[in-house]
mmCIF file of C-alpha atoms and ligand atoms in Angstrom:
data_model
loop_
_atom_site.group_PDB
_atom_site.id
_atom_site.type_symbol
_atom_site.label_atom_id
_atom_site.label_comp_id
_atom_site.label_asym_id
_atom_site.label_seq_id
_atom_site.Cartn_x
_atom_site.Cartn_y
_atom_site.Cartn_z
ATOM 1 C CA UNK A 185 -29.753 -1.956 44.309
ATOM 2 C CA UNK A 186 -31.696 -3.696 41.568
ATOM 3 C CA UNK A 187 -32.204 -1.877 38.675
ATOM 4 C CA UNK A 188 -29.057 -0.085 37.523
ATOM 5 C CA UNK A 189 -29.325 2.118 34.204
ATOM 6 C CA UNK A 190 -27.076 0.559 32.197
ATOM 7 C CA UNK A 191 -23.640 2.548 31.031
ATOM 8 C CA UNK A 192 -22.324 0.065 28.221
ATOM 9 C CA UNK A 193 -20.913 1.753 25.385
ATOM 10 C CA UNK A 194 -20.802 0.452 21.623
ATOM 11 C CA UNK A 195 -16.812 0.511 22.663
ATOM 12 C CA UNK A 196 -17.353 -2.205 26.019
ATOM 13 C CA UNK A 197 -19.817 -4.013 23.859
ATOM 14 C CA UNK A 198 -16.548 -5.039 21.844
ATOM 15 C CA UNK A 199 -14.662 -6.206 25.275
ATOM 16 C CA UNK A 200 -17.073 -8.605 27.162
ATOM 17 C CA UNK A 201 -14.692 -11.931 27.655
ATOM 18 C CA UNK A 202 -15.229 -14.454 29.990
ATOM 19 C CA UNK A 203 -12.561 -16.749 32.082
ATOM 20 C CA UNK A 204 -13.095 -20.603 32.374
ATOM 21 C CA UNK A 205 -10.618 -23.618 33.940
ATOM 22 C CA UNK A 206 -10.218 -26.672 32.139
ATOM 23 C CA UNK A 207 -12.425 -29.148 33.062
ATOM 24 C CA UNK A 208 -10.810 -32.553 34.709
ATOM 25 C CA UNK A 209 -13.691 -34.775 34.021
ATOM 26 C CA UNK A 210 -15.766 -35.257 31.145
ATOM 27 C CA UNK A 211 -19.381 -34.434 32.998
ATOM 28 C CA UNK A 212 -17.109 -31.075 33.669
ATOM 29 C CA UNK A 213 -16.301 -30.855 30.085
ATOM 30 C CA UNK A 214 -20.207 -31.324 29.182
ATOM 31 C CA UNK A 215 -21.106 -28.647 31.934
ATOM 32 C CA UNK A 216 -18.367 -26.367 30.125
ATOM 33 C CA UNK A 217 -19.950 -26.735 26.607
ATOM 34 C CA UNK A 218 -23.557 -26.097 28.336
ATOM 35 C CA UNK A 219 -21.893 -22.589 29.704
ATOM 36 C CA UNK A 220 -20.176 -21.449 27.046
ATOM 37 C CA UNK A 221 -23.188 -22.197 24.572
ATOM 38 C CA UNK A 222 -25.691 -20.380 27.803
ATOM 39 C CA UNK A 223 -22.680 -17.305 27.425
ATOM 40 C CA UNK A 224 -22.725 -17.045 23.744
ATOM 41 C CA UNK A 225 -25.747 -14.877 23.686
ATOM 42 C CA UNK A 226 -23.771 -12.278 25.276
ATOM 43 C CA UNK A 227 -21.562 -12.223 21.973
ATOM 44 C CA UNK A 228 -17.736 -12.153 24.283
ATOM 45 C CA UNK A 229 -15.101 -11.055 22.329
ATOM 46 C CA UNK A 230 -13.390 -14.368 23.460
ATOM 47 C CA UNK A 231 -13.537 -16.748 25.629
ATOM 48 C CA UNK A 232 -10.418 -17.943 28.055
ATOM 49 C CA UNK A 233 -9.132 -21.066 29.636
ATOM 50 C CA UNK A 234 -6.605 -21.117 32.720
ATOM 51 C CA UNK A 235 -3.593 -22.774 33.026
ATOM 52 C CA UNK A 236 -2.197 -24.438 35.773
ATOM 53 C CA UNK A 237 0.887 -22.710 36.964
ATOM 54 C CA UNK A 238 4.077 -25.525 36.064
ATOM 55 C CA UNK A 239 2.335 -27.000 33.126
ATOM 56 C CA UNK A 240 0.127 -28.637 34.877
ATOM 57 C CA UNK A 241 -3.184 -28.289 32.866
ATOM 58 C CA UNK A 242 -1.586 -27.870 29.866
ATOM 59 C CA UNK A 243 -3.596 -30.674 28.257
ATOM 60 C CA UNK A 244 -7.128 -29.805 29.624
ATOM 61 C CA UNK A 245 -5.979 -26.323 28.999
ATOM 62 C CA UNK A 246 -5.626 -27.006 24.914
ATOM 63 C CA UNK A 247 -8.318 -29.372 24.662
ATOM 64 C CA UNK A 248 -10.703 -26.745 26.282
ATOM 65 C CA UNK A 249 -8.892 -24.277 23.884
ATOM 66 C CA UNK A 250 -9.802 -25.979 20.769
ATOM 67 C CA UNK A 251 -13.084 -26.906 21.286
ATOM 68 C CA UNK A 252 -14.266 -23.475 21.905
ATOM 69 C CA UNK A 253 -12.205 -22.343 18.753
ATOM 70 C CA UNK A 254 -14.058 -25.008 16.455
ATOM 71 C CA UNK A 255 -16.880 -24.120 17.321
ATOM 72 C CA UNK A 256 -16.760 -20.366 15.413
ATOM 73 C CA UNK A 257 -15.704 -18.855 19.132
ATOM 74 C CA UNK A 258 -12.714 -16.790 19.785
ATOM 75 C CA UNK A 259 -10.120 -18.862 22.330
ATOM 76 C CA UNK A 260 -7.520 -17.581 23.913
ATOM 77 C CA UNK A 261 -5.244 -19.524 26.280
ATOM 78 C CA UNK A 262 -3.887 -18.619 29.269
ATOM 79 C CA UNK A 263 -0.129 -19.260 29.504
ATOM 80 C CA UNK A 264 1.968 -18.979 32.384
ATOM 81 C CA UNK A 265 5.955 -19.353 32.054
ATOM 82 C CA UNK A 266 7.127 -20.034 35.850
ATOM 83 C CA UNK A 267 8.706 -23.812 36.172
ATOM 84 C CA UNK A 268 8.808 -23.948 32.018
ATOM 85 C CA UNK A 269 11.788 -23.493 29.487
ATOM 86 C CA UNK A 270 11.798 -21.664 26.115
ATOM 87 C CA UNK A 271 11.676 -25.164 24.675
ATOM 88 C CA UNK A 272 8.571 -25.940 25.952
ATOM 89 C CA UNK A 273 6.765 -22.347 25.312
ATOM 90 C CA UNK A 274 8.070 -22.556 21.708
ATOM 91 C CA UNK A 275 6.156 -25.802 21.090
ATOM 92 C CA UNK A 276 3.260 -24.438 23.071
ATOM 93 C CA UNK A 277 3.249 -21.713 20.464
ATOM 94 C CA UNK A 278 3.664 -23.517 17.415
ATOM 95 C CA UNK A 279 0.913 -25.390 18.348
ATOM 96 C CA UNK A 280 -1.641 -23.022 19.565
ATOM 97 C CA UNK A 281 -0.422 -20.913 16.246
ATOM 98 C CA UNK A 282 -0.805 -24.156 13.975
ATOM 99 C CA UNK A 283 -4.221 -23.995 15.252
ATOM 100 C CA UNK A 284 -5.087 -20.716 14.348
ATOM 101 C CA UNK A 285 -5.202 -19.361 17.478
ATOM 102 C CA UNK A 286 -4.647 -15.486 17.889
ATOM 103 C CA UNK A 287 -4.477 -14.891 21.532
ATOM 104 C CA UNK A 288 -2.673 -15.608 24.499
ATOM 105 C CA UNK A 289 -3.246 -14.585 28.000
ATOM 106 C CA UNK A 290 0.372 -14.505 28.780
ATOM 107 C CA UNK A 291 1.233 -14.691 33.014
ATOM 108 C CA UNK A 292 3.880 -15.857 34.980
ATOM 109 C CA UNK A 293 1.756 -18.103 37.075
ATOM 110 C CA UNK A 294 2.331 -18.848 40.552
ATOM 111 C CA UNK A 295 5.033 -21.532 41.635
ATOM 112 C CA UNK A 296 3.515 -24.569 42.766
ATOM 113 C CA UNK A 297 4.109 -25.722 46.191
ATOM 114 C CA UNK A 298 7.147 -28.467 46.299
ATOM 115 C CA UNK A 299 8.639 -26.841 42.757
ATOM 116 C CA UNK A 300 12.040 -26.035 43.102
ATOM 117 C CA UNK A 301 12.960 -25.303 39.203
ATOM 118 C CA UNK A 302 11.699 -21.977 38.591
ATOM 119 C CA UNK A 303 12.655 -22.709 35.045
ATOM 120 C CA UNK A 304 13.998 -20.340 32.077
ATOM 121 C CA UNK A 305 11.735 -17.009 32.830
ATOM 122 C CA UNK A 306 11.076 -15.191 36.091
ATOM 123 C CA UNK A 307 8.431 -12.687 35.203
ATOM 124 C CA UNK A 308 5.923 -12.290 32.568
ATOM 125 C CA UNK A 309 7.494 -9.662 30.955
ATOM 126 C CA UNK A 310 10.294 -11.990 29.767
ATOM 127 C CA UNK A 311 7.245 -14.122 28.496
ATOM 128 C CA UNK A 312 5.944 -11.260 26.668
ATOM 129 C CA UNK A 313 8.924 -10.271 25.256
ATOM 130 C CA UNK A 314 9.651 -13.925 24.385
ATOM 131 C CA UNK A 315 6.045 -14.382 22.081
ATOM 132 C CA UNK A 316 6.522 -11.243 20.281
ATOM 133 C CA UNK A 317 10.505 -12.466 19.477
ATOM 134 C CA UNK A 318 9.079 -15.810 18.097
ATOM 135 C CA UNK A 319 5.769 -14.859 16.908
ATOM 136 C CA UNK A 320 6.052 -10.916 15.726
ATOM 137 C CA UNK A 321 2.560 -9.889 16.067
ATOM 138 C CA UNK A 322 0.192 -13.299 15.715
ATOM 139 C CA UNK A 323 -0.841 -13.302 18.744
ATOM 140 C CA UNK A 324 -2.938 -10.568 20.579
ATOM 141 C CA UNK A 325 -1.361 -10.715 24.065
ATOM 142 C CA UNK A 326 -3.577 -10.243 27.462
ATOM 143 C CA UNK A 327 -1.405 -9.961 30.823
ATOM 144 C CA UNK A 328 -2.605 -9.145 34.341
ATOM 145 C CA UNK A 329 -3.121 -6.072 36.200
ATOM 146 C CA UNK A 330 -3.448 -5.814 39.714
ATOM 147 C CA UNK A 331 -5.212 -2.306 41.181
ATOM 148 C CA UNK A 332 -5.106 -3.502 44.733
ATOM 149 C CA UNK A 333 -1.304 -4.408 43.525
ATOM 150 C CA UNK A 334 0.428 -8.113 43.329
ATOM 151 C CA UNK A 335 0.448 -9.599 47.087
ATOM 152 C CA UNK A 336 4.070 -10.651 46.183
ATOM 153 C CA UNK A 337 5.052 -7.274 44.608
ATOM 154 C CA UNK A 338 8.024 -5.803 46.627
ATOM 155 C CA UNK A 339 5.958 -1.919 47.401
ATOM 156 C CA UNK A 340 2.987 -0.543 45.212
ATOM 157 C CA UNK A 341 5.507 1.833 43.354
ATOM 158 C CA UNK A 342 8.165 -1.213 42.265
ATOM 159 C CA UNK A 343 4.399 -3.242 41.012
ATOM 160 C CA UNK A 344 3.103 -0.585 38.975
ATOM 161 C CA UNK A 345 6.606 0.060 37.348
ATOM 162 C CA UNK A 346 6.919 -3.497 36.639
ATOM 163 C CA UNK A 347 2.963 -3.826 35.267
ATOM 164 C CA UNK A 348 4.271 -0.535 33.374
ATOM 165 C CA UNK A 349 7.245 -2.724 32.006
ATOM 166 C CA UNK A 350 5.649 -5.909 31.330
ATOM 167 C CA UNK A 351 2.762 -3.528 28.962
ATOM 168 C CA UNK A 352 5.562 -2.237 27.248
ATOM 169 C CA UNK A 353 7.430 -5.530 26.288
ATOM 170 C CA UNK A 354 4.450 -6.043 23.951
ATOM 171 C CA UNK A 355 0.952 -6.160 25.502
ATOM 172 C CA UNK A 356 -1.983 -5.078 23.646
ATOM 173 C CA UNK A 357 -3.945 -5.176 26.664
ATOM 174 C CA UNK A 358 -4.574 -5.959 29.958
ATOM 175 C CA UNK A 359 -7.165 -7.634 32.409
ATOM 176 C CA UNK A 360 -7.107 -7.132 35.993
ATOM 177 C CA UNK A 361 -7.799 -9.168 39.305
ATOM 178 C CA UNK A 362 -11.118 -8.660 41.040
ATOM 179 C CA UNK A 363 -11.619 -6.497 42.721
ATOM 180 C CA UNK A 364 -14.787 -5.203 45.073
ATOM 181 C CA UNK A 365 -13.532 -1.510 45.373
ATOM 182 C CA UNK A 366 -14.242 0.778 42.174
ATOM 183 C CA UNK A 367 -11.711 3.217 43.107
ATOM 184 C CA UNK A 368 -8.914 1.097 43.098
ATOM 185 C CA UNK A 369 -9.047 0.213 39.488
ATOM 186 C CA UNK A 370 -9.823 3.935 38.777
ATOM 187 C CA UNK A 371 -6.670 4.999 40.696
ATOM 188 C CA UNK A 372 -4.522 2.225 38.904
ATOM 189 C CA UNK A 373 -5.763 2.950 35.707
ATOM 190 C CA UNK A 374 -4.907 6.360 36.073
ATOM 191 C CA UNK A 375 -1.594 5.733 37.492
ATOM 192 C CA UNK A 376 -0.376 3.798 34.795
ATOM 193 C CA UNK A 377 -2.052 6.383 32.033
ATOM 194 C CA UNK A 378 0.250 8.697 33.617
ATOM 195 C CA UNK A 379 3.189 6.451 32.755
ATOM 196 C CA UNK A 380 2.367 6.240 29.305
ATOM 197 C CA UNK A 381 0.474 3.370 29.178
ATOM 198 C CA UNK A 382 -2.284 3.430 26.609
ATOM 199 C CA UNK A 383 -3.406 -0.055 26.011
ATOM 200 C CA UNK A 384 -6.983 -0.978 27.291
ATOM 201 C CA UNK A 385 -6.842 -1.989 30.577
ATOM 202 C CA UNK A 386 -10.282 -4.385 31.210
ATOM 203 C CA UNK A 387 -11.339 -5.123 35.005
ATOM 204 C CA UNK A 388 -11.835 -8.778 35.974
ATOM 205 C CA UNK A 389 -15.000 -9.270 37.671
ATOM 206 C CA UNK A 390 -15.410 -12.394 40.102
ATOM 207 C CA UNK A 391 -19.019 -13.090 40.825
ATOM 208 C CA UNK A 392 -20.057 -13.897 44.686
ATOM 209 C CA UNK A 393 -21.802 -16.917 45.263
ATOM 210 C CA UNK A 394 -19.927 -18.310 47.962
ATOM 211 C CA UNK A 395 -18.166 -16.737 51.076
ATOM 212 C CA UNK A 396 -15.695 -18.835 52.110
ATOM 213 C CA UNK A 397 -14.759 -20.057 48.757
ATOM 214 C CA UNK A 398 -14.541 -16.066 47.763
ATOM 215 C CA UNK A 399 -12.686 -15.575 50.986
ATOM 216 C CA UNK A 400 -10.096 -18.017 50.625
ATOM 217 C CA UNK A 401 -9.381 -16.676 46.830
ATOM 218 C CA UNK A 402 -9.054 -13.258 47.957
ATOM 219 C CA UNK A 403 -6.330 -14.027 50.817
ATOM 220 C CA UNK A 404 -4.508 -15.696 48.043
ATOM 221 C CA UNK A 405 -4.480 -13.186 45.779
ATOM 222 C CA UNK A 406 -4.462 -10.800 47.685
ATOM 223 C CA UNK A 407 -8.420 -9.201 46.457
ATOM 224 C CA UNK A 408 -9.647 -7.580 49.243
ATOM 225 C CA UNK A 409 -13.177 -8.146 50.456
ATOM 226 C CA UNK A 410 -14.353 -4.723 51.972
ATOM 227 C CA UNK A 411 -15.215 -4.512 55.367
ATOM 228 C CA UNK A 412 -19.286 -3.766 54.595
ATOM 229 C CA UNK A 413 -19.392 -6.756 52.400
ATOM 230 C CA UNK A 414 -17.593 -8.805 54.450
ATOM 231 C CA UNK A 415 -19.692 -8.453 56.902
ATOM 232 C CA UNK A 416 -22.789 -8.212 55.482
ATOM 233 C CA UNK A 417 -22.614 -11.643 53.366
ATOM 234 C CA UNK A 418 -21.243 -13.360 56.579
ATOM 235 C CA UNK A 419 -24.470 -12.594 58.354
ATOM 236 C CA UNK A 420 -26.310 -14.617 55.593
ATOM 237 C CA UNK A 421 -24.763 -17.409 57.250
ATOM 238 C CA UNK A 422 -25.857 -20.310 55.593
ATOM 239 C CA UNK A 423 -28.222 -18.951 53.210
ATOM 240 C CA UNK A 424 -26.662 -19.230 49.753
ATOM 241 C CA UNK A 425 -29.616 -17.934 48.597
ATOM 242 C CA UNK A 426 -29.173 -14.775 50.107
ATOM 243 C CA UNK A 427 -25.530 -14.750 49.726
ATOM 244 C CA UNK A 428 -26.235 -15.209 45.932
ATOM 245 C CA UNK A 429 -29.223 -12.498 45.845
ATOM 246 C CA UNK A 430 -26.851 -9.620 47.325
ATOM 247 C CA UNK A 431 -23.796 -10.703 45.590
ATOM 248 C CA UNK A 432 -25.692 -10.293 42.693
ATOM 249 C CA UNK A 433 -26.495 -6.484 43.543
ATOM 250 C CA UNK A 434 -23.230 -5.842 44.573
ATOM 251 C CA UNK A 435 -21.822 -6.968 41.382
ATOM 252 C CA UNK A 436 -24.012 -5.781 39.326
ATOM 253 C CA UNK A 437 -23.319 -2.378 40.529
ATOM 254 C CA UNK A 438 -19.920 -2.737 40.623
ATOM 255 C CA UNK A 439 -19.560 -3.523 36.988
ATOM 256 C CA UNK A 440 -21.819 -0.376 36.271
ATOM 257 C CA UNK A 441 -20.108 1.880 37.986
ATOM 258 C CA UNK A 442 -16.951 0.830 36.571
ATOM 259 C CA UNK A 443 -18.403 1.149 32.485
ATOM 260 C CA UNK A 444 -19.678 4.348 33.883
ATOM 261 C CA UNK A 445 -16.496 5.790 35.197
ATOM 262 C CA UNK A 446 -15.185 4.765 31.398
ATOM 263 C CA UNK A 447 -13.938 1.081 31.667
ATOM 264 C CA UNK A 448 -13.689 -0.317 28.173
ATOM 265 C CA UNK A 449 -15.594 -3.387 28.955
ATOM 266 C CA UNK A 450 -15.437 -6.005 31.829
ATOM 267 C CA UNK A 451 -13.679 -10.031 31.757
ATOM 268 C CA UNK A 452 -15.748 -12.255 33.865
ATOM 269 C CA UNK A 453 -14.378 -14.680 35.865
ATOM 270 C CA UNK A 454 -17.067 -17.705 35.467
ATOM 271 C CA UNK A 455 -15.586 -20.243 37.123
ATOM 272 C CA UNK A 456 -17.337 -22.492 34.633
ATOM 273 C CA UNK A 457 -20.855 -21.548 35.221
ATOM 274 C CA UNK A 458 -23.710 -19.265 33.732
ATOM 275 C CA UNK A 459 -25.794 -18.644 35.854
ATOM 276 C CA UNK A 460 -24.591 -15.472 38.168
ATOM 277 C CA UNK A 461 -21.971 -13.650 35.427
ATOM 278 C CA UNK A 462 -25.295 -14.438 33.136
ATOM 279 C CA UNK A 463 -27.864 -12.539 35.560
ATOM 280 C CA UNK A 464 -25.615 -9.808 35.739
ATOM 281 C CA UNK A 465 -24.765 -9.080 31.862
ATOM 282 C CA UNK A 466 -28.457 -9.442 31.474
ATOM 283 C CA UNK A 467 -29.098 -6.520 34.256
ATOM 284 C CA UNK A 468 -26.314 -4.788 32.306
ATOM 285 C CA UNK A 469 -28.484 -5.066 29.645
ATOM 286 C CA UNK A 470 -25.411 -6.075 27.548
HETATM 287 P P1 FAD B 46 4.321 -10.715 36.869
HETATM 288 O O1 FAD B 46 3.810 -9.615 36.040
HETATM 289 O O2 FAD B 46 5.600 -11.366 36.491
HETATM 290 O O3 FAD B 46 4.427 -10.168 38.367
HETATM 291 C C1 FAD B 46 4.609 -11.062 39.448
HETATM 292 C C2 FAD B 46 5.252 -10.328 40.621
HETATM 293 O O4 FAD B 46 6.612 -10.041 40.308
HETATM 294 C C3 FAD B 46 4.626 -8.960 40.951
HETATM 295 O O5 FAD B 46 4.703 -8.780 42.328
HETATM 296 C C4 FAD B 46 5.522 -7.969 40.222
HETATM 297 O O6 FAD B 46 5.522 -6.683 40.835
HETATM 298 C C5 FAD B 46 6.874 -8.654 40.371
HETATM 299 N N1 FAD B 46 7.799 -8.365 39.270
HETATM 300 C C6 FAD B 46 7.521 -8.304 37.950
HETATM 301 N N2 FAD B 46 8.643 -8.035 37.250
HETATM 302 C C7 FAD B 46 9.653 -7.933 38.157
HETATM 303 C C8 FAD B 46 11.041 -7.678 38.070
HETATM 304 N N3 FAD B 46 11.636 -7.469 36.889
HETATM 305 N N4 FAD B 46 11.776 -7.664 39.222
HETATM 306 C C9 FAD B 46 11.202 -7.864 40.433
HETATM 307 N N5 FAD B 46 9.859 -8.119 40.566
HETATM 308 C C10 FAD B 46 9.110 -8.145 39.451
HETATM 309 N N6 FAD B 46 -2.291 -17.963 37.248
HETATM 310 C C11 FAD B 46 -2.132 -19.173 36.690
HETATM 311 O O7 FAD B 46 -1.324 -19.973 37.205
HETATM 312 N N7 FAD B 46 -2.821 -19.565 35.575
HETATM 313 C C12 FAD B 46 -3.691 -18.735 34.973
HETATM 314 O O8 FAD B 46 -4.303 -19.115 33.974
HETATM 315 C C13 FAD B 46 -3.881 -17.426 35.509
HETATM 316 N N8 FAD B 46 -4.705 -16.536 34.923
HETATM 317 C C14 FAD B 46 -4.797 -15.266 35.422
HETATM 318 C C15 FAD B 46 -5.587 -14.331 34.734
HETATM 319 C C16 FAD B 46 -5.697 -13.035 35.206
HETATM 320 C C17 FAD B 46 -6.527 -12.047 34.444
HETATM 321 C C18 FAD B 46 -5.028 -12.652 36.404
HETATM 322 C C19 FAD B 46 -5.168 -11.257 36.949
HETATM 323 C C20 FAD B 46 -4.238 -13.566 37.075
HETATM 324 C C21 FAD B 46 -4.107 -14.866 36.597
HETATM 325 N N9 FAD B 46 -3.299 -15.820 37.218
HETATM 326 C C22 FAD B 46 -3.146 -17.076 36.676
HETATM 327 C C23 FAD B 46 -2.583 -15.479 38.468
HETATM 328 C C24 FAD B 46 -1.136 -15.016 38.201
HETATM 329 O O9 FAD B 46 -0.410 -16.020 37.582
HETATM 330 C C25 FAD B 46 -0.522 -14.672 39.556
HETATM 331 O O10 FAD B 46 -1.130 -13.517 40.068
HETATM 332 C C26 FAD B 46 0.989 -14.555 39.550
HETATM 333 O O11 FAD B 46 1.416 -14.508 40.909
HETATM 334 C C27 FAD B 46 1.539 -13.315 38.863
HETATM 335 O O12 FAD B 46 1.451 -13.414 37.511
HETATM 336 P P2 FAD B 46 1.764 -12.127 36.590
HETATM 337 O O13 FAD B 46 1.703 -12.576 35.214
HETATM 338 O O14 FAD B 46 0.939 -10.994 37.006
HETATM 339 O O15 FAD B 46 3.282 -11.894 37.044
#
């Protein structure tokens, strides 16, 4: 599949955002500017910065943040809570708000291995809840969705209540995990719709460009890697090429299907470079 007719709406025009991670060196931080300039042409509604759970990018995490807000661009941090205190959040806040920032993709993060503090919130609900107590509405708030549901979550039913929850602490929207499967975001958007949740609800689209890397990410977080794909990208063996070539395709279609089916625009996960998320919007003709 090469040529998809592309589905984009004036409506997912206005939700194209794309995900970076601070960069830990400064030939990363050149490579980051060189993406996000390559990206611009796309015209994202914003574009995002990670954060490593327990603080522990929270300096490449602003300093990415900033840049990309002085230069004209929409920024919005990611901010988890787990291992923190409201202490620390509050001066996180200030900060980013000092700065003029007016979103925050807020998470709970994952504990990292060897933390024992789990700190002052549990869940990003309480996080939520937290930013609109200090902050009213300043901040436009992003949190995460899961349509193949959290890995950690306790049953599907108990995750989609507490997504449910966590929306209505204060969310304005949401962006989900990848995913390969259309259906499942389909079935979780409509699940939650039927719980009253109203707030956009934008899938988060990994590109494929390497199978083991994408394999190990998807046991973590629990993204499953259907059986056909799986199989089919590990008989490129060692062929990135080819890897890259169909996991363009794939993509590609994916994303059209899913602005077809009436997604309200699609949150790229870049990990810091143009060049596949790039091909694809262009396909998308977006
Ligand atoms: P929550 O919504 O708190 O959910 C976590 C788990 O707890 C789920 O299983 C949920 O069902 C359960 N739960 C929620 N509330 C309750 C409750 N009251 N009682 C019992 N169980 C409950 N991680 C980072 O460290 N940094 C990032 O920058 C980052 N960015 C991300 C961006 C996106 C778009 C996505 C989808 C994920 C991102 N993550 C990031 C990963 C995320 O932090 C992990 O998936 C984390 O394990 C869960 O975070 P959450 O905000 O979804 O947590």
């Amino acid at each position: 599949m090469t040529t998809p007719t592309s589905h984009l709406t004036t409506d997912a025009k206005r939700h194209i955002s794309f995900e970076f991670f601070p960069p830990k060196t400064q030939e990363g931080v050149e490579k980051l500017r060189n993406t996000r300039h390559q990206l611009a042409q796309f015209k994202p509604e914003f574009f995002s910065v990670t954060f490593g759970a327990g603080g522990t990018t929270q300096e490449g995490t602003r300093n990415a943040v900033l840049e990309i807000q002085g230069e004209g661009f929409n920024a919005a941090p990611h901010l988890s809570c787990i291992g923190s205190t409201r202490d620390a959040i509050t001066a996180l806040l200030a900060d980013y708000r000092e700065h003029g920032i007016r979103r925050i993709v807020a998470l709970r993060g994952d504990i990292p291995s060897g933390m024992v503090d789990v700190g002052e919130f549990r869940y990003a609900n309480e996080l939520v809840a937290f930013i609109r107590e200090q902050h009213g509405d300043w901040f436009r708030i992003e949190v995460a969705g899961y349509p193949e549901y959290h890995p950690q979550a306790q049953n599907a039913e108990a995750d989609i209540r507490n997504f449910v929850n966590k929306v209505n602490a204060g969310a304005n929207a949401a962006i989900t995990q990848y995913f390969f499967n259309a259906d499942a975001y389909f079935r979780f958007v409509d699940e939650v719709r039927a719980r009253g949740v109203t707030v956009p609800i934008v899938p988060g689209v990994m590109p494929i460009q390497n199978f083991s890397q994408l394999a190990r990410f998807s046991d973590t977080c629990g993204a499953e890697i259907p059986r056909w794909l799986r199989l089919r990208l590990a008989s490129f063996g060692d062929d990135a090429a080819a890897i890259r070539a169909y996991g363009l395709d794939v993509v590609t279609e994916l994303c059209d299907k899913l602005l077809a089916g009436g997604a309200p625009g699609l949150h790229f996960y870049t990990l810091n470079a143009a060049g596949a998320v790039g091909t694809v919007c262009q396909r998308l003709g977006l």
